[in-house]
XYZ file of C-alpha atoms in Angstrom:
266
model
C -36.986 23.890 -34.201
C -36.716 20.468 -35.433
C -33.845 18.611 -33.985
C -31.141 17.471 -36.401
C -30.838 13.629 -37.002
C -27.538 11.506 -36.983
C -27.337 8.221 -38.471
C -24.930 5.773 -36.318
C -21.569 6.279 -38.595
C -22.179 9.983 -38.105
C -22.676 9.697 -34.406
C -19.561 7.700 -33.909
C -17.533 10.130 -35.847
C -18.803 12.859 -33.789
C -18.426 11.327 -30.598
C -15.260 9.350 -30.684
C -17.162 6.275 -29.860
C -17.106 3.141 -32.181
C -20.439 1.795 -33.485
C -20.202 -1.168 -31.161
C -19.990 0.967 -28.282
C -22.831 3.009 -29.408
C -25.104 -0.416 -30.075
C -23.704 -1.657 -26.565
C -25.207 1.190 -24.878
C -28.336 0.778 -26.683
C -28.729 -2.971 -25.417
C -27.798 -1.838 -22.084
C -31.032 0.576 -22.520
C -28.590 3.802 -21.714
C -29.542 5.317 -24.901
C -32.170 4.327 -27.432
C -32.000 5.239 -30.995
C -35.311 5.763 -33.203
C -35.885 4.610 -36.557
C -36.962 6.288 -39.771
C -39.709 4.923 -42.073
C -37.078 3.362 -44.130
C -35.810 1.317 -41.152
C -32.606 3.338 -40.569
C -31.694 4.116 -37.061
C -30.995 7.909 -36.159
C -29.768 9.658 -32.901
C -30.827 13.415 -32.001
C -28.422 16.080 -30.357
C -30.606 14.956 -27.188
C -28.960 11.705 -27.448
C -25.534 13.135 -27.941
C -25.994 15.375 -24.849
C -26.899 12.159 -22.951
C -23.773 10.471 -24.373
C -21.594 13.330 -23.155
C -23.114 12.847 -19.796
C -22.539 8.986 -19.988
C -18.776 9.538 -20.845
C -18.359 12.012 -18.356
C -19.645 9.596 -15.549
C -17.652 6.458 -17.111
C -14.675 8.576 -16.359
C -16.066 8.979 -12.621
C -15.814 4.919 -12.570
C -19.679 4.951 -12.439
C -21.139 1.714 -13.826
C -23.289 1.385 -16.766
C -26.325 0.418 -14.190
C -25.788 3.588 -11.906
C -25.411 5.657 -15.303
C -28.680 4.311 -16.607
C -30.460 5.466 -13.499
C -28.872 8.850 -13.560
C -29.714 9.541 -17.020
C -33.452 8.190 -16.652
C -34.476 9.769 -13.616
C -32.216 11.834 -11.209
C -33.282 14.872 -8.910
C -30.785 17.400 -7.206
C -30.933 15.625 -4.050
C -30.226 12.084 -5.690
C -27.232 13.395 -7.520
C -25.661 15.132 -4.596
C -26.045 11.778 -2.590
C -24.759 9.641 -5.317
C -21.682 12.122 -5.980
C -20.908 12.006 -2.391
C -21.069 8.459 -1.893
C -18.620 8.119 -5.060
C -16.250 10.740 -3.863
C -15.866 8.969 -0.543
C -15.054 5.631 -2.372
C -12.723 7.260 -4.443
C -10.826 8.830 -2.007
C -10.706 5.550 0.024
C -9.135 3.853 -3.111
C -6.495 6.457 -3.425
C -5.514 5.684 0.382
C -5.513 2.127 -0.474
C -3.262 2.729 -3.488
C -1.007 5.244 -1.830
C -0.460 2.522 1.153
C 0.136 -0.172 -1.247
C 2.690 2.364 -2.999
C 4.148 2.758 0.654
C 4.404 -1.222 0.840
C 6.109 -1.484 -2.198
C 8.633 1.404 -1.216
C 9.352 -0.306 2.072
C 10.289 -3.676 0.316
C 12.528 -1.565 -2.053
C 14.225 0.095 1.064
C 14.967 -3.356 2.307
C 16.261 -4.580 -1.136
C 18.593 -1.292 -1.038
C 19.492 -1.964 2.347
C 20.764 -5.560 1.681
C 22.625 -4.438 -1.365
C 24.439 -1.754 0.164
C 25.250 -3.261 3.696
C 25.493 -6.903 3.111
C 28.211 -7.752 5.818
C 29.230 -3.943 6.211
C 29.972 -1.980 9.166
C 28.440 1.633 9.352
C 27.062 3.694 12.392
C 23.466 4.813 11.817
C 20.725 5.948 13.908
C 17.942 3.501 15.204
C 14.719 4.079 12.980
C 12.337 6.325 14.784
C 8.938 4.097 15.288
C 5.946 3.665 17.093
C 6.137 0.413 19.550
C 2.999 -1.357 18.902
C 3.874 -3.883 21.437
C 6.516 -6.089 23.195
C 6.334 -9.671 23.471
C 7.941 -12.592 25.276
C 8.545 -14.731 22.018
C 8.714 -14.301 18.335
C 5.286 -16.292 17.761
C 3.324 -14.221 20.152
C 4.330 -11.310 18.301
C 3.480 -12.870 14.928
C 0.167 -13.576 16.460
C -0.406 -9.892 17.564
C 0.867 -8.704 13.934
C -1.890 -10.706 12.544
C -4.509 -9.210 15.173
C -3.527 -5.763 14.386
C -3.743 -6.252 10.835
C -7.227 -7.435 10.952
C -8.048 -4.366 12.892
C -6.051 -1.547 10.806
C -4.715 -3.001 7.484
C -2.083 -0.773 7.531
C -0.277 -1.925 10.709
C 0.847 -4.978 8.329
C 3.667 -2.642 7.331
C 4.992 -3.125 11.095
C 8.359 -4.680 11.551
C 9.839 -7.301 14.001
C 12.735 -5.976 15.922
C 14.116 -8.601 18.364
C 16.629 -7.932 21.230
C 19.493 -10.287 22.212
C 21.925 -10.075 24.728
C 25.700 -10.940 23.675
C 28.627 -12.261 25.915
C 31.976 -13.328 24.049
C 31.770 -16.398 26.322
C 28.129 -17.522 25.876
C 27.272 -16.125 22.450
C 23.437 -14.756 21.893
C 20.409 -15.020 23.879
C 17.012 -14.122 23.043
C 15.255 -11.225 25.205
C 12.003 -9.973 23.428
C 10.555 -9.006 20.255
C 8.795 -5.663 19.566
C 6.385 -4.592 16.649
C 7.582 -1.197 15.388
C 5.675 0.825 12.947
C 8.183 3.443 11.123
C 7.135 7.326 11.754
C 6.347 8.853 8.198
C 4.631 5.666 6.736
C 0.858 6.882 7.361
C -0.025 10.205 8.459
C -3.821 9.001 9.703
C -2.454 5.705 11.344
C 0.242 7.911 13.134
C -2.198 10.139 14.316
C -4.359 7.323 16.131
C -1.114 5.751 17.651
C -0.309 9.231 19.002
C -3.602 9.957 20.582
C -3.616 6.647 21.908
C -0.197 7.356 23.565
C 1.986 4.577 21.950
C 5.667 5.445 22.988
C 8.454 5.826 20.170
C 11.795 4.370 20.095
C 14.867 6.236 20.699
C 17.096 7.227 17.723
C 20.209 5.921 19.104
C 23.549 5.594 17.155
C 24.236 1.911 16.286
C 26.731 -0.225 14.482
C 24.959 -1.422 11.739
C 25.081 -4.494 9.483
C 22.821 -6.589 7.154
C 23.772 -10.465 7.279
C 22.220 -13.698 5.723
C 21.107 -16.275 7.745
C 18.997 -19.538 7.638
C 17.055 -18.288 10.534
C 15.267 -14.966 11.213
C 17.958 -14.564 13.771
C 21.451 -13.642 12.906
C 24.248 -16.403 13.256
C 26.529 -15.774 16.353
C 29.430 -15.561 14.358
C 27.859 -12.816 12.271
C 27.208 -10.843 15.690
C 30.808 -11.578 16.703
C 32.313 -10.382 13.704
C 30.386 -6.944 13.909
C 31.390 -6.462 17.595
C 35.093 -7.013 16.291
C 34.863 -4.585 13.318
C 33.129 -2.047 15.793
C 36.378 -2.622 18.137
C 38.310 -1.968 15.248
C 36.350 1.378 14.718
C 36.985 2.522 18.071
C 33.337 2.346 18.902
C 32.066 1.187 22.429
C 29.042 -0.620 22.047
C 26.409 -2.247 24.337
C 26.256 -6.010 25.346
C 22.907 -6.102 23.494
C 21.570 -5.670 20.031
C 18.455 -5.544 17.950
C 17.732 -7.533 14.894
C 15.157 -7.215 12.065
C 14.202 -9.879 9.596
C 13.602 -8.165 6.314
C 11.506 -11.061 4.726
C 12.202 -14.817 3.665
C 13.826 -15.571 0.553
C 13.202 -19.158 -1.439
C 15.812 -21.050 -3.493
C 15.963 -24.838 -4.380
C 13.508 -25.849 -1.467
C 15.740 -23.772 1.021
C 14.762 -20.677 2.682
C 16.894 -17.687 4.165
C 16.534 -14.256 5.527
C 18.479 -11.104 5.416
C 18.619 -9.748 9.075
C 19.511 -6.123 9.961
C 21.651 -5.959 13.060
C 21.922 -2.591 15.246
C 24.371 -2.562 18.129
C 23.681 0.585 20.236
C 26.666 2.535 20.421
C 27.307 3.677 24.293
């Protein structure tokens, strides 16, 4: 049976592709129109079937160069190899997008915490998290954050929690800094951390507030005020606390941070 012939306009109308797209595919060598004696180009049903395969593979994010190889010479084995490789690439892209969304949600949670708790005073539990390391100074913690992020990019979602002691007569005194990776952020990473035996934080009840500071640590006056608020509430607290800088902000050549404060309740 003789194959039906379709001019470029007919093919464009039937496939939903533009004439420019069809010409582009021809230029790339993915399809090849034939010519009648009068010089008009035409396509056959075989070309239409090839276009269907091209469109399908484009929706699998295959490049035209890859598609050209598939539609010109492709065995069962080579196609399976290609599909398995592309599936792995797409699954990795999905993981990357999910982790990007997690970073966005973390930032959104931080902004919510600032808006809802700035200079407030509530009792809440300390976050459950994996302790990635404990360091004698903040710079050492920052250096290790970079090192961990290179080995596992997901660990750039870790937060810096510094511990300070507090005495009414002497103010606040730095003790150490821990890198914490919150539970519930990334199942695959948490599984690896659990297998390696990383310890987890204790979900102690704490006096909680957010303050604004010119540094990554809270001002002594803000800490003292939170202790006073706790006394008014009749809450007995420890003489030490955690603080977490939730990112830096910039305005008129000045820099400041919003800092979470957790004072453990006895």
